[in-house]
Each structure stands twice: as structure tokens, then as C-alpha cells.
């Protein structure tokens, strides 16, 4: 549907999610290992729920965490968190602007238009 509407990728980043011993969820850039976010126990409920659903799909297929997830911002400003191993995805913008912003902040900043 996106292709038919002329919607293309605006920005993309691979993400890895880690559960730390104290209950914190650490989010890293899948290519560089840069820590993008940390969500202490009791925080990041939306992150925890969306990732849990994707990880569950991997577990039932006996797939591990070696391949990072992909976060995509499209030219129509929608956001998708996708698992390239299972083909499953979550349209994170469907859950409201606050939840969308949590993921949007993990993408590289938008380039500012050049001025002359």
C-alpha cells in the first residue's frame, strides 16, 4: 500500500533491546552499539509491550536475538518497528503521539533544509 501511494523510507535505524539485571531496558543502535535509550523498571511500558510481542514471535519460531529489529520513518511520517526474521511489524504511530515520540526519538534527526 505504501509503494502504491508513493511512500518511501525517510529514515531507518536498526535497534537491539536488552533486559538489564535491575529491570532496565537498554536500547542500542543495532549497527554501532550506541546506547540510544534506557527505560528503568516501571518506565517505557509501550517499548516493553511492543518489543515483547515481537520477541514472542521469535521465541515460538526458535529464533534468537542475533538480528536487530528495524525502525523506519516513512515519508508520510508513519513509523514502523519491524522484525526482519519473522516479517512481523508494529505501526507504532497507531498508539498515539506520545508513544510514537518514544520511538521517533531513536531515529537520526531529520536533516534541516538548506537555506540560501
CSV table of C-alpha atoms in Angstrom, one decimal:
chain,number,residue,atom,x,y,z
A,1,UNK,CA,0.0,0.0,0.0
A,2,UNK,CA,2.9,2.4,0.8
A,3,UNK,CA,4.5,1.8,-2.5
A,4,UNK,CA,1.3,2.3,-4.4
A,5,UNK,CA,0.9,5.6,-2.6
A,6,UNK,CA,4.5,6.7,-3.4
A,7,UNK,CA,5.5,6.5,0.3
A,8,UNK,CA,9.2,5.7,0.7
A,9,UNK,CA,11.7,5.4,3.6
A,10,UNK,CA,12.6,8.7,5.2
A,11,UNK,CA,14.9,7.4,7.9
A,12,UNK,CA,15.8,4.0,9.3
A,13,UNK,CA,17.8,2.5,12.2
A,14,UNK,CA,18.3,-1.0,13.4
A,15,UNK,CA,17.7,-1.5,17.1
A,16,UNK,CA,18.6,-4.0,19.8
A,17,UNK,CA,16.8,-4.3,23.1
A,18,UNK,CA,18.4,-5.7,26.2
A,19,UNK,CA,17.0,-6.5,29.7
A,20,UNK,CA,19.4,-5.5,32.4
A,21,UNK,CA,19.6,-7.2,35.8
A,22,UNK,CA,17.9,-4.3,37.5
A,23,UNK,CA,14.9,-4.4,35.2
A,24,UNK,CA,16.1,-1.6,33.0
A,25,UNK,CA,15.5,-2.0,29.2
A,26,UNK,CA,18.5,-0.7,27.2
A,27,UNK,CA,18.1,0.2,23.6
A,28,UNK,CA,21.1,0.2,21.3
A,29,UNK,CA,21.8,1.1,17.7
A,30,UNK,CA,22.0,-2.3,16.0
A,31,UNK,CA,24.9,-1.3,13.9
A,32,UNK,CA,27.1,0.8,16.2
A,33,UNK,CA,26.1,-0.4,19.7
A,34,UNK,CA,25.5,3.3,20.7
A,35,UNK,CA,23.1,3.4,23.7
A,36,UNK,CA,20.0,5.3,22.4
A,37,UNK,CA,17.7,5.0,25.5
A,38,UNK,CA,17.3,3.4,28.9
A,39,UNK,CA,14.0,2.7,30.5
A,40,UNK,CA,14.1,2.0,34.2
A,41,UNK,CA,11.8,-0.5,35.8
A,42,UNK,CA,8.3,1.0,35.7
A,43,UNK,CA,9.1,3.2,32.7
A,44,UNK,CA,8.8,2.6,29.0
A,45,UNK,CA,5.7,0.5,29.1
A,46,UNK,CA,5.0,1.0,25.4
A,47,UNK,CA,8.5,-0.1,24.4
A,48,UNK,CA,8.3,-3.1,26.7
A,49,UNK,CA,4.9,-4.2,25.2
A,50,UNK,CA,5.8,-3.7,21.5
A,51,UNK,CA,9.2,-5.4,21.8
A,52,UNK,CA,7.7,-8.3,23.9
A,53,UNK,CA,5.2,-9.0,21.2
A,54,UNK,CA,7.9,-9.2,18.5
A,55,UNK,CA,10.3,-11.2,20.7
A,56,UNK,CA,7.5,-13.7,21.5
A,57,UNK,CA,7.1,-14.4,17.7
A,58,UNK,CA,10.8,-15.1,17.6
A,59,UNK,CA,10.7,-17.5,20.5
A,60,UNK,CA,7.9,-19.6,19.1
A,61,UNK,CA,9.9,-20.0,16.0
A,62,UNK,CA,13.1,-20.8,17.9
A,63,UNK,CA,14.8,-17.6,16.6
A,64,UNK,CA,17.4,-15.7,18.7
A,65,UNK,CA,18.3,-12.1,19.1
A,66,UNK,CA,21.2,-12.0,16.6
A,67,UNK,CA,19.4,-9.9,14.0
A,68,UNK,CA,18.3,-6.5,15.2
A,69,UNK,CA,14.8,-5.0,14.7
A,70,UNK,CA,14.3,-2.2,12.1
A,71,UNK,CA,12.7,1.1,12.9
A,72,UNK,CA,11.5,3.0,9.9
A,73,UNK,CA,10.1,6.5,9.4
A,74,UNK,CA,8.3,6.8,6.2
A,75,UNK,CA,7.8,9.9,4.1
A,76,UNK,CA,4.2,10.2,5.3
A,77,UNK,CA,5.6,10.4,8.8
A,78,UNK,CA,4.3,7.0,10.0
A,79,UNK,CA,6.7,4.8,12.0
A,80,UNK,CA,7.1,1.0,11.8
A,81,UNK,CA,9.1,-1.3,14.1
A,82,UNK,CA,9.7,-4.5,12.1
A,83,UNK,CA,11.3,-7.8,12.7
A,84,UNK,CA,13.2,-8.9,9.5
A,85,UNK,CA,13.3,-12.5,10.8
A,86,UNK,CA,9.6,-13.1,11.3
A,87,UNK,CA,8.1,-10.5,8.9
A,88,UNK,CA,6.1,-9.1,11.8
A,89,UNK,CA,5.8,-5.4,12.4
A,90,UNK,CA,4.1,-2.8,14.6
A,91,UNK,CA,2.8,0.5,13.3
A,92,UNK,CA,3.9,2.5,16.4
A,93,UNK,CA,2.1,5.7,15.4
A,94,UNK,CA,-1.2,3.9,15.8
A,95,UNK,CA,-0.8,4.1,19.6
A,96,UNK,CA,-0.9,7.9,19.9
A,97,UNK,CA,1.6,10.8,19.6
A,98,UNK,CA,3.3,10.1,23.0
A,99,UNK,CA,4.1,6.5,22.1
A,100,UNK,CA,5.1,7.5,18.6
A,101,UNK,CA,7.5,10.1,20.0
A,102,UNK,CA,9.3,7.5,22.2
A,103,UNK,CA,10.3,5.6,19.0
A,104,UNK,CA,10.8,8.7,16.8
A,105,UNK,CA,13.4,10.0,19.3
A,106,UNK,CA,15.5,6.8,18.5
A,107,UNK,CA,15.8,7.8,14.8
A,108,UNK,CA,18.6,10.0,13.5
A,109,UNK,CA,17.4,13.7,13.5
A,110,UNK,CA,15.8,15.0,10.3
A,111,UNK,CA,18.2,16.9,8.1
A,112,UNK,CA,17.3,20.6,8.0
A,113,UNK,CA,16.6,22.1,4.6
A,114,UNK,CA,19.4,24.2,3.2
A,115,UNK,CA,18.8,27.9,3.1
A,116,UNK,CA,20.4,30.3,0.7
